[in-house]
mmCIF file of C-alpha atoms in Angstrom:
data_model
loop_
_atom_site.group_PDB
_atom_site.id
_atom_site.type_symbol
_atom_site.label_atom_id
_atom_site.label_comp_id
_atom_site.label_asym_id
_atom_site.label_seq_id
_atom_site.Cartn_x
_atom_site.Cartn_y
_atom_site.Cartn_z
ATOM 1 C CA UNK O 201 -11.751 -7.165 -14.950
ATOM 2 C CA UNK O 202 -11.297 -4.276 -17.509
ATOM 3 C CA UNK O 203 -9.015 -4.380 -20.534
ATOM 4 C CA UNK O 204 -6.766 -2.075 -18.754
ATOM 5 C CA UNK O 205 -6.172 -4.284 -15.740
ATOM 6 C CA UNK O 206 -5.735 -7.312 -18.107
ATOM 7 C CA UNK O 207 -2.491 -5.807 -19.173
ATOM 8 C CA UNK O 208 -1.044 -7.014 -15.826
ATOM 9 C CA UNK O 209 -0.700 -10.689 -14.904
ATOM 10 C CA UNK O 210 -2.516 -12.209 -11.924
ATOM 11 C CA UNK O 211 0.863 -12.247 -10.171
ATOM 12 C CA UNK O 212 1.592 -8.752 -10.900
ATOM 13 C CA UNK O 213 -1.875 -7.761 -9.746
ATOM 14 C CA UNK O 214 -1.377 -9.648 -6.379
ATOM 15 C CA UNK O 215 2.025 -7.908 -5.981
ATOM 16 C CA UNK O 216 0.319 -4.478 -6.437
ATOM 17 C CA UNK O 217 -2.409 -5.483 -4.011
ATOM 18 C CA UNK O 218 -0.019 -6.829 -1.311
ATOM 19 C CA UNK O 219 2.287 -3.911 -1.626
ATOM 20 C CA UNK O 220 -0.556 -1.393 -1.025
ATOM 21 C CA UNK O 221 -1.946 -3.277 1.964
ATOM 22 C CA UNK O 222 1.390 -3.943 3.274
ATOM 23 C CA UNK O 223 2.441 -0.169 3.203
ATOM 24 C CA UNK O 224 -0.644 0.684 5.250
ATOM 25 C CA UNK O 225 0.294 -2.198 7.680
ATOM 26 C CA UNK O 226 3.767 -0.803 8.223
ATOM 27 C CA UNK O 227 2.570 2.619 9.019
ATOM 28 C CA UNK O 228 -0.130 1.241 11.415
ATOM 29 C CA UNK O 229 2.384 -1.087 13.206
ATOM 30 C CA UNK O 230 5.035 1.677 13.596
ATOM 31 C CA UNK O 231 2.680 3.269 16.321
ATOM 32 C CA UNK O 232 0.848 0.189 17.819
ATOM 33 C CA UNK O 233 -2.482 -0.124 19.441
ATOM 34 C CA UNK O 234 -5.327 -2.280 18.782
ATOM 35 C CA UNK O 235 -8.096 0.466 18.711
ATOM 36 C CA UNK O 236 -5.862 2.700 16.600
ATOM 37 C CA UNK O 237 -4.954 -0.054 14.166
ATOM 38 C CA UNK O 238 -8.719 -0.606 13.445
ATOM 39 C CA UNK O 239 -9.357 3.102 12.734
ATOM 40 C CA UNK O 240 -6.117 3.341 10.653
ATOM 41 C CA UNK O 241 -7.056 0.486 8.473
ATOM 42 C CA UNK O 242 -10.299 1.699 7.856
ATOM 43 C CA UNK O 243 -8.879 5.273 7.016
ATOM 44 C CA UNK O 244 -6.325 3.677 4.700
ATOM 45 C CA UNK O 245 -9.063 1.662 2.840
ATOM 46 C CA UNK O 246 -11.237 4.705 2.466
ATOM 47 C CA UNK O 247 -8.077 6.487 0.889
ATOM 48 C CA UNK O 248 -7.611 3.475 -1.537
ATOM 49 C CA UNK O 249 -11.125 4.349 -2.976
ATOM 50 C CA UNK O 250 -9.563 7.593 -4.224
ATOM 51 C CA UNK O 251 -7.452 5.509 -6.737
ATOM 52 C CA UNK O 252 -8.549 5.269 -10.382
ATOM 53 C CA UNK O 253 -11.246 2.671 -11.086
ATOM 54 C CA UNK O 254 -8.557 0.330 -12.630
ATOM 55 C CA UNK O 255 -6.419 0.554 -9.462
ATOM 56 C CA UNK O 256 -9.384 0.312 -7.377
ATOM 57 C CA UNK O 257 -10.140 -2.929 -9.007
ATOM 58 C CA UNK O 258 -6.614 -4.120 -8.662
ATOM 59 C CA UNK O 259 -6.684 -3.235 -4.861
ATOM 60 C CA UNK O 260 -9.868 -5.302 -4.424
ATOM 61 C CA UNK O 261 -8.334 -8.419 -6.005
ATOM 62 C CA UNK O 262 -9.996 -11.659 -6.437
ATOM 63 C CA UNK O 263 -11.131 -12.047 -2.910
ATOM 64 C CA UNK O 264 -9.413 -13.075 0.235
ATOM 65 C CA UNK O 265 -6.822 -11.592 2.325
ATOM 66 C CA UNK O 266 -3.671 -9.911 0.886
ATOM 67 C CA UNK O 267 -0.523 -11.950 1.543
ATOM 68 C CA UNK O 268 1.883 -10.278 3.843
ATOM 69 C CA UNK O 269 5.571 -11.304 4.359
ATOM 70 C CA UNK O 270 6.241 -13.424 7.362
ATOM 71 C CA UNK O 271 8.902 -13.319 10.085
ATOM 72 C CA UNK O 272 10.253 -10.656 12.207
ATOM 73 C CA UNK O 273 9.156 -6.931 11.960
ATOM 74 C CA UNK O 274 12.306 -6.354 10.044
ATOM 75 C CA UNK O 275 11.536 -9.280 7.647
ATOM 76 C CA UNK O 276 7.994 -7.895 7.100
ATOM 77 C CA UNK O 277 9.400 -4.387 6.338
ATOM 78 C CA UNK O 278 12.011 -5.616 4.008
ATOM 79 C CA UNK O 279 9.287 -7.873 2.270
ATOM 80 C CA UNK O 280 6.863 -4.961 1.788
ATOM 81 C CA UNK O 281 9.412 -2.593 0.603
ATOM 82 C CA UNK O 282 10.828 -5.149 -2.016
ATOM 83 C CA UNK O 283 6.968 -5.386 -3.123
ATOM 84 C CA UNK O 284 6.681 -1.659 -3.434
ATOM 85 C CA UNK O 285 9.979 -1.588 -5.558
ATOM 86 C CA UNK O 286 8.513 -4.433 -7.654
ATOM 87 C CA UNK O 287 5.349 -2.453 -8.179
ATOM 88 C CA UNK O 288 7.376 0.418 -9.738
ATOM 89 C CA UNK O 289 8.753 -2.023 -12.177
ATOM 90 C CA UNK O 290 5.177 -3.625 -12.883
ATOM 91 C CA UNK O 291 3.673 -0.228 -13.429
ATOM 92 C CA UNK O 292 6.534 1.272 -15.477
ATOM 93 C CA UNK O 293 4.514 -0.284 -18.463
ATOM 94 C CA UNK O 294 1.937 2.624 -17.824
ATOM 95 C CA UNK O 295 3.295 5.855 -16.348
ATOM 96 C CA UNK O 296 -0.255 7.007 -15.404
ATOM 97 C CA UNK O 297 -0.733 3.857 -13.503
ATOM 98 C CA UNK O 298 2.573 4.310 -11.807
ATOM 99 C CA UNK O 299 1.838 7.951 -10.878
ATOM 100 C CA UNK O 300 -1.764 6.960 -9.534
ATOM 101 C CA UNK O 301 -0.430 4.093 -7.483
ATOM 102 C CA UNK O 302 2.142 6.295 -5.830
ATOM 103 C CA UNK O 303 -0.254 9.120 -5.020
ATOM 104 C CA UNK O 304 -2.831 6.635 -3.815
ATOM 105 C CA UNK O 305 -0.238 4.569 -1.588
ATOM 106 C CA UNK O 306 1.149 7.958 -0.253
ATOM 107 C CA UNK O 307 -2.339 9.334 0.556
ATOM 108 C CA UNK O 308 -3.562 5.974 2.215
ATOM 109 C CA UNK O 309 -0.405 5.823 4.457
ATOM 110 C CA UNK O 310 -0.845 9.549 5.329
ATOM 111 C CA UNK O 311 -4.624 8.962 6.394
ATOM 112 C CA UNK O 312 -3.499 5.672 8.325
ATOM 113 C CA UNK O 313 -1.009 7.905 10.311
ATOM 114 C CA UNK O 314 -3.486 10.649 11.003
ATOM 115 C CA UNK O 315 -6.353 8.268 11.909
ATOM 116 C CA UNK O 316 -5.374 8.011 15.512
ATOM 117 C CA UNK O 317 -4.470 11.194 17.282
ATOM 118 C CA UNK O 318 -2.032 12.716 14.600
ATOM 119 C CA UNK O 319 1.236 11.616 12.889
ATOM 120 C CA UNK O 320 3.877 10.211 15.234
ATOM 121 C CA UNK O 321 7.703 10.353 14.550
ATOM 122 C CA UNK O 322 7.597 6.605 14.076
ATOM 123 C CA UNK O 323 4.974 6.706 11.481
ATOM 124 C CA UNK O 324 6.537 9.815 9.571
ATOM 125 C CA UNK O 325 9.892 7.808 9.512
ATOM 126 C CA UNK O 326 8.038 4.672 8.043
ATOM 127 C CA UNK O 327 6.228 6.932 5.474
ATOM 128 C CA UNK O 328 9.365 8.421 4.341
ATOM 129 C CA UNK O 329 10.877 4.793 3.908
ATOM 130 C CA UNK O 330 7.645 3.893 1.837
ATOM 131 C CA UNK O 331 7.931 7.109 -0.179
ATOM 132 C CA UNK O 332 11.742 6.211 -0.899
ATOM 133 C CA UNK O 333 10.864 2.601 -1.961
ATOM 134 C CA UNK O 334 8.213 4.105 -4.364
ATOM 135 C CA UNK O 335 10.467 6.567 -5.848
ATOM 136 C CA UNK O 336 8.112 9.294 -5.049
#
């Protein structure tokens, strides 16, 4: 872990990681299909590698699967949007990290949507909700 990523607590790093993975999941789930989901998650993961080295370290986490909100689709969406908003507050300590996070998440969501035959209306709607939650 670098000195820069140490400025965030374990809980904050988990929130950032879970928000990133959750945003990609929401876009993928908005246009379902098992083969598409696999392609989409690979595309999103590849996009996360374009983040700054410090953000990449946060996205990798300490191992294990990210924790996603449980419940109905609406509950999951609400939980992820809340994590995205919390991420803004966490990253407000460092505007450079905040902008990198926003850009990376939006790029990843865009790549997820494009991975399986173009961007559907449902995917675009979800991307717009994510953009709004990120204040982007």
